[in-house]
Structure formats: structure tokens, C-alpha cells
CSV table of C-alpha atoms (C1' of nucleotides) in Angstrom, one decimal:
chain,number,residue,atom,x,y,z
N,1,UNK,CA,15.4,31.0,6.6
N,2,UNK,CA,12.7,29.2,4.0
N,3,UNK,CA,11.1,32.8,2.1
N,4,UNK,CA,7.4,32.0,2.0
N,5,UNK,CA,6.6,28.6,1.7
N,6,UNK,CA,2.8,29.6,0.7
N,7,UNK,CA,2.3,27.5,-2.6
N,8,UNK,CA,5.6,25.2,-1.4
N,9,UNK,CA,2.7,23.9,1.6
N,10,UNK,CA,-0.8,24.0,-0.9
N,11,UNK,CA,1.6,21.7,-3.3
N,12,UNK,CA,2.5,19.3,-0.7
N,13,UNK,CA,-0.5,18.8,0.8
N,14,UNK,CA,-1.5,17.9,-3.1
N,15,UNK,CA,1.4,15.3,-3.0
N,16,UNK,CA,-0.1,14.0,0.0
N,17,UNK,CA,-3.7,13.1,-0.7
N,18,UNK,CA,-2.6,11.6,-4.6
N,19,UNK,CA,-0.2,9.6,-2.4
N,20,UNK,CA,-2.8,8.5,-0.4
N,21,UNK,CA,-5.5,7.4,-2.4
N,22,UNK,CA,-3.7,5.9,-5.3
N,23,UNK,CA,-0.7,4.9,-3.3
N,24,UNK,CA,3.4,6.5,-3.8
N,25,UNK,CA,4.5,3.8,-6.3
N,26,UNK,CA,1.7,4.4,-8.2
N,27,UNK,CA,1.4,8.1,-7.8
N,28,UNK,CA,3.2,9.6,-11.1
N,29,UNK,CA,4.7,13.8,-10.8
N,30,UNK,CA,2.7,14.3,-13.6
N,31,UNK,CA,-0.2,13.5,-11.6
N,32,UNK,CA,0.9,15.6,-8.8
N,33,UNK,CA,1.7,18.3,-11.4
N,34,UNK,CA,-2.1,18.3,-12.6
N,35,UNK,CA,-3.8,18.0,-9.3
N,36,UNK,CA,-1.3,21.1,-8.2
N,37,UNK,CA,-2.2,23.0,-11.0
N,38,UNK,CA,1.6,22.4,-12.8
N,39,UNK,CA,3.9,21.3,-14.9
N,40,UNK,CA,5.8,17.6,-13.7
N,41,UNK,CA,9.1,19.8,-14.5
N,42,UNK,CA,8.3,22.8,-12.2
N,43,UNK,CA,7.6,20.5,-9.5
N,44,UNK,CA,11.5,20.6,-8.6
N,45,UNK,CA,12.0,24.3,-8.8
N,46,UNK,CA,10.3,23.7,-5.4
N,47,UNK,CA,11.6,20.3,-4.4
N,48,UNK,CA,14.4,18.2,-5.4
N,49,UNK,CA,13.0,14.4,-5.8
N,50,UNK,CA,9.4,12.8,-5.2
N,51,UNK,CA,10.9,10.8,-2.0
N,52,UNK,CA,12.3,14.7,-0.6
N,53,UNK,CA,8.3,14.9,-1.0
N,54,UNK,CA,7.4,11.9,0.9
N,55,UNK,CA,9.7,12.8,3.4
N,56,UNK,CA,8.7,15.5,4.5
N,57,UNK,CA,5.4,14.8,4.3
N,58,UNK,CA,6.2,11.4,6.7
N,59,UNK,CA,8.6,13.8,9.3
N,60,UNK,CA,5.6,16.5,9.3
N,61,UNK,CA,3.2,13.7,10.8
N,62,UNK,CA,5.5,12.2,12.9
N,63,UNK,CA,6.8,15.0,14.3
N,64,UNK,CA,3.8,16.3,15.6
N,65,UNK,CA,2.4,13.3,16.6
N,66,UNK,CA,5.8,13.1,19.1
N,67,UNK,CA,5.0,16.5,20.0
N,68,UNK,CA,2.1,15.1,21.3
N,69,UNK,CA,2.6,11.9,22.6
N,70,UNK,CA,5.4,13.7,24.5
N,71,UNK,CA,2.7,15.6,26.3
N,72,UNK,CA,1.2,13.2,27.3
N,73,UNK,CA,3.6,10.6,28.0
N,74,UNK,CA,5.2,13.2,30.7
N,75,UNK,CA,2.1,13.8,31.9
N,76,UNK,CA,2.4,10.8,33.9
N,77,UNK,CA,-0.9,10.1,34.5
N,78,UNK,CA,-2.2,6.7,35.4
N,79,UNK,CA,-2.0,3.2,32.7
N,80,UNK,CA,-5.9,3.5,32.1
N,81,UNK,CA,-6.0,7.2,31.4
N,82,UNK,CA,-2.3,7.0,29.8
N,83,UNK,CA,-4.2,4.7,27.2
N,84,UNK,CA,-7.3,6.6,26.5
N,85,UNK,CA,-5.6,9.4,26.5
N,86,UNK,CA,-3.2,8.0,23.9
N,87,UNK,CA,-6.0,6.7,21.9
N,88,UNK,CA,-7.9,10.3,22.4
N,89,UNK,CA,-4.3,11.9,20.4
N,90,UNK,CA,-4.2,9.1,18.2
N,91,UNK,CA,-7.5,9.8,16.2
N,92,UNK,CA,-6.5,13.9,16.9
N,93,UNK,CA,-3.9,13.4,15.0
N,94,UNK,CA,-5.7,10.9,11.9
N,95,UNK,CA,-8.4,13.9,11.8
N,96,UNK,CA,-5.4,16.1,11.8
N,97,UNK,CA,-2.3,14.3,8.6
N,98,UNK,CA,-5.5,12.3,7.4
N,99,UNK,CA,-3.4,11.6,4.4
N,100,UNK,CA,-0.3,11.3,6.0
N,101,UNK,CA,-1.2,8.6,8.4
N,102,UNK,CA,-2.6,6.9,5.5
N,103,UNK,CA,0.6,7.3,3.8
N,104,UNK,CA,2.4,5.8,6.5
N,105,UNK,CA,0.5,2.7,7.3
N,106,UNK,CA,1.0,1.5,3.2
N,107,UNK,CA,4.3,2.3,2.8
N,108,UNK,CA,6.1,2.2,6.4
N,109,UNK,CA,6.8,-1.1,6.1
N,110,UNK,CA,9.3,-1.3,3.2
N,111,UNK,CA,10.4,2.4,3.7
N,112,UNK,CA,12.2,1.4,6.4
N,113,UNK,CA,13.9,-0.5,5.0
N,114,UNK,CA,15.7,2.3,2.9
N,115,UNK,CA,18.6,3.9,4.6
N,116,UNK,CA,16.6,7.4,4.2
N,117,UNK,CA,13.6,6.3,5.9
N,118,UNK,CA,15.3,4.4,8.5
N,119,UNK,CA,13.7,7.2,11.5
N,120,UNK,CA,10.0,5.0,10.7
N,121,UNK,CA,12.0,2.4,12.2
N,122,UNK,CA,13.0,3.7,15.0
N,123,UNK,CA,9.7,5.9,15.4
N,124,UNK,CA,7.7,2.6,15.4
N,125,UNK,CA,10.0,1.2,18.1
N,126,UNK,CA,10.4,4.2,20.5
N,127,UNK,CA,5.7,3.8,19.6
N,128,UNK,CA,5.8,0.0,20.3
N,129,UNK,CA,7.7,0.6,24.0
N,130,UNK,CA,5.2,3.7,24.6
N,131,UNK,CA,2.2,1.6,24.6
N,132,UNK,CA,3.9,-2.2,25.8
N,133,UNK,CA,5.3,0.2,29.1
N,134,UNK,CA,1.5,1.4,29.7
N,135,UNK,CA,-0.5,-1.6,29.2
N,136,UNK,CA,2.5,-3.8,31.2
N,137,UNK,CA,2.0,-1.1,34.2
N,138,UNK,CA,-2.0,-0.7,33.6
N,139,UNK,CA,-1.4,-5.4,34.3
N,140,UNK,CA,0.3,-4.5,37.3
N,141,UNK,CA,-1.7,-1.7,38.4
N,142,UNK,CA,-5.0,-3.9,38.2
N,143,UNK,CA,-6.2,-1.1,35.8
N,144,UNK,CA,-6.2,-4.2,33.1
N,145,UNK,CA,-6.8,-8.0,32.7
N,146,UNK,CA,-4.0,-10.4,33.7
N,147,UNK,CA,-5.0,-13.8,31.7
N,148,UNK,CA,-4.3,-11.3,28.4
N,149,UNK,CA,-1.4,-11.6,26.0
N,150,UNK,CA,0.2,-8.1,26.5
N,151,UNK,CA,1.9,-7.7,23.1
N,152,UNK,CA,-1.1,-8.7,20.8
N,153,UNK,CA,-3.4,-6.4,22.7
N,154,UNK,CA,-0.8,-3.7,21.8
N,155,UNK,CA,-0.6,-5.2,17.7
N,156,UNK,CA,-4.5,-5.0,18.0
N,157,UNK,CA,-5.2,-1.7,19.9
N,158,UNK,CA,-1.8,-0.4,17.1
N,159,UNK,CA,-3.5,-0.9,13.8
N,160,UNK,CA,-7.1,-0.6,14.7
N,161,UNK,CA,-5.9,2.5,15.8
N,162,UNK,CA,-4.3,4.5,13.2
N,163,UNK,CA,-6.6,2.1,10.2
N,164,UNK,CA,-9.1,4.0,10.7
N,165,UNK,CA,-7.7,6.8,8.6
N,166,UNK,CA,-8.5,4.7,5.9
N,167,UNK,CA,-12.3,5.2,6.4
N,168,UNK,CA,-12.3,8.6,8.8
N,169,UNK,CA,-13.6,11.4,6.8
N,170,UNK,CA,-12.9,15.1,8.5
N,171,UNK,CA,-16.0,16.4,9.1
N,172,UNK,CA,-18.3,13.1,8.8
N,173,UNK,CA,-21.2,12.9,11.9
N,174,UNK,CA,-18.5,11.4,13.7
N,175,UNK,CA,-15.3,13.7,16.1
N,176,UNK,CA,-11.8,12.3,17.0
N,177,UNK,CA,-13.2,12.7,20.3
N,178,UNK,CA,-16.1,11.0,19.7
N,179,UNK,CA,-14.8,8.2,17.7
N,180,UNK,CA,-12.1,8.0,20.5
N,181,UNK,CA,-14.3,7.4,22.9
N,182,UNK,CA,-16.5,4.2,21.4
N,183,UNK,CA,-13.4,3.0,20.7
N,184,UNK,CA,-12.8,3.3,24.2
N,185,UNK,CA,-15.7,1.8,25.4
N,186,UNK,CA,-15.1,-1.3,23.5
N,187,UNK,CA,-11.6,-2.1,24.0
N,188,UNK,CA,-11.8,-1.8,27.5
N,189,UNK,CA,-15.5,-2.6,28.4
N,190,UNK,CA,-15.5,-5.2,25.0
N,191,UNK,CA,-18.9,-5.3,23.0
N,192,UNK,CA,-20.8,-8.0,25.2
N,193,UNK,CA,-22.7,-6.7,28.2
N,194,UNK,CA,-21.4,-6.1,31.4
N,195,UNK,CA,-21.3,-9.3,33.4
N,196,UNK,CA,-19.7,-11.1,36.6
N,197,UNK,CA,-16.3,-12.6,35.6
J,1,UNK,CA,-8.2,-28.7,-19.3
J,2,UNK,CA,-5.6,-27.2,-17.6
J,3,UNK,CA,-1.9,-29.2,-18.3
J,4,UNK,CA,-1.1,-29.5,-14.7
J,5,UNK,CA,0.0,-26.1,-13.1
J,6,UNK,CA,2.4,-26.9,-11.1
J,7,UNK,CA,5.2,-24.4,-12.0
J,8,UNK,CA,2.5,-22.1,-12.6
J,9,UNK,CA,1.3,-22.3,-8.8
J,10,UNK,CA,4.8,-22.2,-7.3
J,11,UNK,CA,5.1,-18.5,-9.3
J,12,UNK,CA,1.9,-17.3,-8.3
J,13,UNK,CA,2.6,-18.6,-4.9
J,14,UNK,CA,6.0,-16.3,-5.1
J,15,UNK,CA,4.4,-12.9,-7.0
J,16,UNK,CA,1.9,-13.0,-4.0
J,17,UNK,CA,5.0,-12.9,-1.7
J,18,UNK,CA,6.6,-10.3,-3.4
J,19,UNK,CA,3.6,-8.2,-4.2
J,20,UNK,CA,2.8,-8.3,-0.4
J,21,UNK,CA,6.3,-7.1,0.7
J,22,UNK,CA,6.9,-4.3,-2.0
J,23,UNK,CA,3.3,-3.1,-3.0
J,24,UNK,CA,1.5,-4.8,-6.5
J,25,UNK,CA,2.9,-1.1,-8.4
J,26,UNK,CA,6.5,-1.6,-6.5
J,27,UNK,CA,7.0,-4.8,-7.5
J,28,UNK,CA,8.3,-4.9,-11.2
J,29,UNK,CA,8.1,-7.7,-13.5
J,30,UNK,CA,11.8,-8.5,-13.8
J,31,UNK,CA,11.7,-8.8,-9.6
J,32,UNK,CA,9.0,-11.3,-9.6
J,33,UNK,CA,10.9,-13.2,-12.1
J,34,UNK,CA,13.9,-13.5,-10.6
J,35,UNK,CA,13.1,-14.9,-7.3
J,36,UNK,CA,10.7,-17.3,-9.1
J,37,UNK,CA,14.5,-18.5,-10.9
J,38,UNK,CA,13.6,-17.6,-14.5
J,39,UNK,CA,13.4,-14.6,-16.6
J,40,UNK,CA,10.9,-11.3,-16.8
J,41,UNK,CA,9.9,-12.7,-20.5
J,42,UNK,CA,9.3,-16.3,-19.7
J,43,UNK,CA,6.0,-15.3,-17.3
J,44,UNK,CA,4.8,-14.6,-20.2
J,45,UNK,CA,4.3,-18.3,-20.9
J,46,UNK,CA,2.6,-18.4,-17.5
J,47,UNK,CA,0.4,-16.0,-17.4
J,48,UNK,CA,-0.4,-13.4,-19.7
J,49,UNK,CA,0.7,-10.2,-17.8
J,50,UNK,CA,1.3,-8.8,-14.8
J,51,UNK,CA,-2.3,-7.7,-14.2
J,52,UNK,CA,-3.4,-11.0,-15.1
J,53,UNK,CA,-1.6,-12.7,-11.7
J,54,UNK,CA,-3.0,-9.8,-9.2
J,55,UNK,CA,-6.1,-10.9,-10.5
J,56,UNK,CA,-5.4,-14.1,-10.3
J,57,UNK,CA,-4.5,-13.8,-6.4
J,58,UNK,CA,-6.8,-12.2,-5.0
J,59,UNK,CA,-9.4,-14.2,-6.8
J,60,UNK,CA,-8.2,-17.4,-5.6
J,61,UNK,CA,-8.6,-15.8,-2.2
J,62,UNK,CA,-12.1,-14.8,-2.4
J,63,UNK,CA,-13.2,-17.5,-3.1
J,64,UNK,CA,-11.6,-19.4,-0.7
J,65,UNK,CA,-12.3,-16.8,1.9
J,66,UNK,CA,-16.8,-17.0,0.9
J,67,UNK,CA,-16.3,-21.1,0.3
J,68,UNK,CA,-15.8,-20.6,4.3
J,69,UNK,CA,-17.7,-17.4,5.0
J,70,UNK,CA,-21.3,-19.4,3.1
J,71,UNK,CA,-20.3,-22.6,5.7
J,72,UNK,CA,-20.7,-19.9,8.6
J,73,UNK,CA,-23.6,-18.2,8.0
J,74,UNK,CA,-25.3,-21.1,6.5
J,75,UNK,CA,-24.9,-22.9,10.1
J,76,UNK,CA,-27.7,-20.0,11.0
J,77,UNK,CA,-25.9,-20.2,14.7
J,78,UNK,CA,-26.2,-17.3,16.9
J,79,UNK,CA,-25.3,-14.0,16.8
J,80,UNK,CA,-22.2,-14.1,18.9
J,81,UNK,CA,-21.7,-17.6,18.3
J,82,UNK,CA,-21.8,-16.6,14.6
J,83,UNK,CA,-18.9,-13.6,15.3
J,84,UNK,CA,-16.4,-15.5,16.9
J,85,UNK,CA,-16.9,-18.1,13.7
J,86,UNK,CA,-16.7,-15.5,11.5
J,87,UNK,CA,-13.2,-13.6,13.1
J,88,UNK,CA,-12.3,-17.8,13.6
J,89,UNK,CA,-12.3,-17.7,9.7
J,90,UNK,CA,-11.0,-15.1,9.2
J,91,UNK,CA,-7.1,-15.5,11.5
J,92,UNK,CA,-7.3,-19.1,9.4
J,93,UNK,CA,-7.7,-17.3,6.4
J,94,UNK,CA,-4.8,-15.2,7.0
J,95,UNK,CA,-2.7,-18.3,7.9
J,96,UNK,CA,-3.2,-19.5,4.4
J,97,UNK,CA,-3.3,-17.1,2.5
J,98,UNK,CA,-1.4,-14.2,4.4
J,99,UNK,CA,0.4,-12.4,1.0
J,100,UNK,CA,-2.6,-12.5,-0.7
J,101,UNK,CA,-4.5,-11.3,2.5
J,102,UNK,CA,-1.7,-8.4,2.5
J,103,UNK,CA,-2.4,-7.7,-0.9
J,104,UNK,CA,-6.3,-7.0,-0.5
J,105,UNK,CA,-5.7,-4.8,2.6
J,106,UNK,CA,-3.0,-2.6,0.8
J,107,UNK,CA,-4.1,-2.5,-2.7
J,108,UNK,CA,-8.5,-3.4,-3.2
J,109,UNK,CA,-9.3,0.6,-1.8
J,110,UNK,CA,-8.1,1.7,-5.0
J,111,UNK,CA,-8.4,-1.5,-7.4
J,112,UNK,CA,-11.6,-1.2,-7.1
J,113,UNK,CA,-12.1,2.3,-9.0
J,114,UNK,CA,-11.0,-0.3,-12.5
J,115,UNK,CA,-13.3,-2.3,-14.4
J,116,UNK,CA,-11.4,-5.0,-14.3
J,117,UNK,CA,-11.4,-5.2,-10.2
J,118,UNK,CA,-14.9,-4.0,-9.7
J,119,UNK,CA,-15.8,-7.6,-7.4
J,120,UNK,CA,-13.7,-6.0,-5.1
J,121,UNK,CA,-16.1,-3.7,-4.1
J,122,UNK,CA,-19.1,-5.8,-4.4
J,123,UNK,CA,-16.8,-8.4,-2.5
J,124,UNK,CA,-17.0,-5.6,0.7
J,125,UNK,CA,-20.2,-5.6,0.2
J,126,UNK,CA,-21.4,-8.6,1.3
J,127,UNK,CA,-19.2,-8.6,3.7
J,128,UNK,CA,-20.0,-5.5,5.2
J,129,UNK,CA,-24.0,-6.9,5.4
J,130,UNK,CA,-23.2,-10.1,6.5
J,131,UNK,CA,-21.1,-8.6,9.1
J,132,UNK,CA,-23.6,-5.4,10.4
J,133,UNK,CA,-26.4,-8.1,10.3
J,134,UNK,CA,-24.7,-10.6,12.4
J,135,UNK,CA,-24.0,-7.0,14.9
J,136,UNK,CA,-27.3,-6.3,14.8
J,137,UNK,CA,-28.9,-9.7,15.5
J,138,UNK,CA,-26.8,-9.7,18.4
J,139,UNK,CA,-27.8,-6.1,20.2
J,140,UNK,CA,-31.4,-7.3,19.2
J,141,UNK,CA,-30.7,-10.5,21.5
J,142,UNK,CA,-29.0,-8.8,23.8
J,143,UNK,CA,-26.1,-10.3,22.8
J,144,UNK,CA,-23.7,-6.8,22.7
J,145,UNK,CA,-24.2,-3.9,24.2
J,146,UNK,CA,-26.7,-1.7,22.6
J,147,UNK,CA,-24.8,1.6,23.3
J,148,UNK,CA,-22.3,1.6,20.3
J,149,UNK,CA,-22.8,2.6,17.1
J,150,UNK,CA,-22.9,0.1,15.2
J,151,UNK,CA,-20.9,1.0,12.0
J,152,UNK,CA,-18.2,2.1,13.9
J,153,UNK,CA,-17.2,-1.6,15.6
J,154,UNK,CA,-17.9,-2.8,12.4
J,155,UNK,CA,-15.4,-1.2,11.0
J,156,UNK,CA,-13.0,-1.8,13.9
J,157,UNK,CA,-13.3,-5.1,14.1
J,158,UNK,CA,-13.2,-5.8,10.6
J,159,UNK,CA,-9.7,-3.9,10.1
J,160,UNK,CA,-8.6,-5.3,13.4
J,161,UNK,CA,-9.0,-8.8,12.2
J,162,UNK,CA,-7.6,-8.3,8.6
J,163,UNK,CA,-4.6,-6.2,9.4
J,164,UNK,CA,-3.5,-9.2,11.2
J,165,UNK,CA,-1.9,-10.0,8.2
J,166,UNK,CA,0.8,-7.5,7.8
J,167,UNK,CA,2.5,-8.8,10.9
J,168,UNK,CA,1.4,-12.5,11.2
J,169,UNK,CA,3.7,-14.9,10.4
J,170,UNK,CA,2.2,-18.7,9.9
J,171,UNK,CA,4.5,-21.3,12.0
J,172,UNK,CA,5.4,-18.4,15.1
J,173,UNK,CA,4.3,-18.7,18.6
J,174,UNK,CA,0.8,-18.0,18.2
J,175,UNK,CA,-1.5,-20.2,16.2
J,176,UNK,CA,-4.8,-18.8,14.5
J,177,UNK,CA,-7.2,-20.5,17.0
J,178,UNK,CA,-4.7,-18.9,19.7
J,179,UNK,CA,-5.0,-15.7,18.0
J,180,UNK,CA,-8.6,-15.8,17.3
J,181,UNK,CA,-9.5,-16.9,20.9
J,182,UNK,CA,-7.4,-13.7,22.3
J,183,UNK,CA,-8.8,-11.5,19.9
J,184,UNK,CA,-12.4,-12.4,20.6
J,185,UNK,CA,-11.6,-12.2,24.5
J,186,UNK,CA,-10.9,-8.5,24.1
J,187,UNK,CA,-12.8,-7.6,22.3
J,188,UNK,CA,-15.9,-8.8,23.5
J,189,UNK,CA,-15.1,-8.9,27.4
J,190,UNK,CA,-12.9,-5.8,27.1
J,191,UNK,CA,-9.5,-5.6,28.3
J,192,UNK,CA,-10.4,-3.9,31.5
J,193,UNK,CA,-11.3,-6.1,34.6
J,194,UNK,CA,-15.0,-6.9,34.8
J,195,UNK,CA,-17.2,-4.7,36.5
J,196,UNK,CA,-20.4,-3.8,37.4
J,197,UNK,CA,-22.2,-1.7,34.5
H,1,DC,C1',14.7,-41.5,-36.3
H,2,DT,C1',11.3,-38.3,-36.5
H,3,DC,C1',7.4,-34.7,-33.8
H,4,DC,C1',5.3,-32.2,-30.8
H,5,DT,C1',4.8,-30.0,-26.3
H,6,DT,C1',6.2,-28.0,-22.6
H,7,DC,C1',9.1,-24.1,-21.2
H,8,DC,C1',12.2,-21.4,-21.0
H,9,DC,C1',16.1,-17.8,-23.1
H,10,DT,C1',17.3,-13.6,-25.3
H,11,DA,C1',16.5,-9.9,-27.6
H,12,DA,C1',14.0,-5.9,-28.2
H,13,DC,C1',9.7,-3.2,-28.4
H,14,DA,C1',7.0,1.4,-27.4
H,15,DA,C1',4.7,4.0,-23.6
H,16,DG,C1',6.0,6.0,-19.6
H,17,DT,C1',9.3,7.2,-15.4
H,18,DG,C1',11.7,11.2,-12.2
H,19,DT,C1',14.5,14.4,-13.4
H,20,DT,C1',17.2,18.2,-16.3
H,21,DT,C1',18.6,22.3,-18.4
H,22,DG,C1',18.1,26.9,-20.4
H,23,DG,C1',14.5,30.4,-21.0
H,24,DT,C1',10.7,33.5,-19.4
H,25,DA,C1',6.3,36.6,-18.2
H,26,DG,C1',5.9,39.2,-14.2
H,27,DG,C1',5.7,41.8,-9.5
H,28,DT,C1',9.8,43.7,-6.2
H,29,DT,C1',13.7,46.4,-5.4
H,30,DA,C1',17.4,49.9,-6.3
M,1,DT,C1',15.1,52.6,-16.3
M,2,DA,C1',18.2,48.6,-15.0
M,3,DA,C1',19.0,44.2,-12.0
M,4,DC,C1',17.1,41.0,-9.2
M,5,DC,C1',14.1,37.4,-7.4
M,6,DT,C1',10.4,33.9,-7.8
M,7,DA,C1',7.5,30.9,-10.4
M,8,DC,C1',6.7,28.7,-13.8
M,9,DC,C1',7.0,26.0,-18.5
M,10,DA,C1',8.6,23.9,-23.1
M,11,DA,C1',11.7,20.1,-23.4
M,12,DA,C1',14.4,17.2,-23.5
M,13,DC,C1',17.4,13.6,-21.5
M,14,DA,C1',18.3,9.0,-19.8
M,15,DC,C1',16.6,5.4,-18.1
M,16,DT,C1',13.0,1.6,-16.1
M,17,DT,C1',8.5,0.0,-17.6
M,18,DG,C1',5.5,-4.2,-19.1
M,19,DT,C1',5.5,-6.9,-23.2
M,20,DT,C1',6.0,-9.4,-27.6
M,21,DA,C1',8.3,-11.9,-31.2
M,22,DG,C1',11.4,-15.7,-32.7
M,23,DG,C1',14.2,-19.5,-30.7
M,24,DG,C1',16.0,-23.8,-29.0
M,25,DA,C1',17.2,-27.0,-25.5
M,26,DA,C1',15.1,-31.3,-23.2
M,27,DG,C1',12.1,-35.0,-23.5
M,28,DG,C1',8.7,-38.3,-24.5
M,29,DA,C1',5.5,-40.1,-28.4
M,30,DG,C1',5.0,-42.2,-32.7
DNA sequence: CTCCTTCCCTAACAAGTGTTTGGTAGGTTA
DNA sequence: TAACCTACCAAACACTTGTTAGGGAAGGAG
């Protein structure tokens, strides 16, 4: 068993913040060490490479995310309720793992081409499937409009949710639930006042 | 006057593609040179630094963007029509400058802290002001709902539009105008079928 | 032919990169 | 006291980075 990763987690959180702020490649290990209060070489007592830190950050984030998503999907709610729950969980995840989400958003596209980060592509496929199925179920059930391109809608919804990680600051004036509520209201009802069809 | 920047523009376009695909910091000048069909040192005949290339790419993009936005705003349309025009122009800009938009989206947040790229912050302020004013005018005129947080709505709209640069491929099955139409329909009317208030 | 300009190559540079090695202060265990 | 483990430092390693200097091939102008 791992001894007691107090300090280890502390360093990893620091690394995540720096990665999120400056970008992975632009971040030097000396910069991370500085922020964590030790010297660059000492990082290698806790981790065996810079890449391992990134890997661990992303894996922890995805693991937790899929635990929550899995619970939502297993509940077999109606399409509209599923969408609301997925969106809300996403904003909660941003609240908890802001740095990891920002890193994922910025780096996953080119990282997923490396074999080591192939699981990013896998996760994205599961993600897309869950969302597409929910939207299609909703269209079939009459919960959602039939004249919108489902795939386009999925992309818009997905992007808007996750990009929030770049401006969201925990402890601000909006709670994750409040942001989710406003977002869902916009996406479901639109920003124009209600009219007839 | 500049002689005849045929080759120069070719190299700059190549650099933009590579920057967009791999990220600015992760891109080496040798990689750019490779893709453009010359050697690393030879780049410095056309440009005086890697940073200059990035600068030139971003400036060209922002210049064109503001030319279009300026025309829209000068037309003094109603709030809803202004929003529709801004969104449509944004998707057209993605169609023309896909790489530059992707770079802007990925790098502008930390670039704007460097003095050389301070104009990015300025541009973002103008951008925010134009959008916020349009939304507020719309709320006042009854074009938009009054119960939504204008600032949150602005962020959602802004992000979704620009993030499209990461998945949009010119020559695909959707034209920029078609994407704009679908997006506007979603944002204005919502994805739920029309109901009473 | 010579001169000049355009465009590129070869070869090297200093600075910075991630990483390794050997050592050590301080606490805990025996 | 002695042995051991944890968490770190100091110094160096090989390599890659952006960049520069000097030269040269190709082609048009005189």
C-alpha cells in the first residue's frame, strides 16, 4: 500500500493549477517545484515523470466524473431529467476539479494521439454516446424538438458546459447548481421570450 | 513595401495549422519548417522569431474579425438581429480562419499577460462590451427573457460559438450559415418543444 | 559576362529542458 | 545507540530549444 500521500497530493494539486494556468508544455518542472516549495529534482521522489503527473491528474478527474455519470445513467430517468442531471453533475465536477477540467479541455485533443493517453479517446466516445442517446431518446419521446441536428446540438451542449471551467471560480457568486439551472433554462427554453410554435 | 509575400503567407498558414493542432509551446520551429518544406534556420529569413509568427497570425485574425463586427454594429439593427448577425459572422470567421481561432481560443488566456500580446485583453474587452450591450438592449426591448443572468448568458454564447473552431472542418456537410442558423435556433427558442410560459 | 536580389542550407550557439545520481537532516523504530 | 525510512537538496547529465552567422545556388538586370 502507498504510505501516506499527504504531501504527494499537495504537490499534484499544485501541478494541476500550474498546468491549467500556463498549459502543460509551457510549464517547467522547476516552476511546479517552485510553487510547491521544493526543488525540481525532488519531484522525482514522488513521481517518476512530468507526464505521470499529468496522467494521474486526468485519470483522477475522469474516474470521478464517470462515477457520477454512471449513477445518473443507471437511474434510468426520462430524457429531459437525464440531461438535467448530466449538466448539473458536470458543473459540480467543474466546481471540484476546476484545474483538471481546464487541462482536459486544453490538452486532450492532441494528447489522445499518444498511446499513453489513449484512454482519453475512449472516454470521449463513452461521453458522446451517453449524450447522443439521451438526446435521441428525448426527440423520440417528444421532450426535445425534432428539427434540430442532434449531433450539432450535442457539440454545442458539450462545449458550453466544459468551457465554463475556464472562467468559473469556486466561491464566486454563483453555485454550480445555480449555473446549471440558468444554463438548462437557456438551452431548454431559449433566451427569447416564450411564444407559440 | 514588402516584395511579394507569396511564400511568406504559405509558411504562416502552415505555422497556424501546426500551432492549432499541437499548441504553441509544444510546437518547435523545426516542426513548422518540416511541414513547410524548408529547414528551421531558413524560417528566420521570413520572420524574426517564432513569437512574431504567432503575433502576426493573431493580429490578422482579429483585424478581420473586427472589420466584420464593426460593420454589423454600425448597421444599428435591433438587438435580436444584431445577435443573429454577430453569431453568423463568427461562424463565417471560423470558416475562414479556423486555425487562428483555435489558437486564440487555446492560448489567449495566458498570452494576454505578456506585454506584447496585451492587445488580446483589449480585444476581449471590446468583444464583451459589444455582446453585453446587445443582450441588455434585447432585454430592455423585450426581445430576450428578463429572468436570465445577462453575464452568464454572454459567457455561454461566446464560448459555444468560438469553441466550434475545435471541431469544425471547412468543406464538411454544414456550411457556416447552416451552423449559425441551427445554433441561433437553439439559443433563441431552446431545444424543448414550444410550450406556454 | 558581372552584379544583385531572393531564398534557402549548413553548422553552430547559449539557454533551458526533463531527469538521474549521490548525499543528508530529521524523525521513528528496535 | 544503531539502523532505517522519509523527504528533500545540490549538482550534474544528455538533449532539445529558439536563434544566428556565413555562405551559396538560381535567376533576372545591366
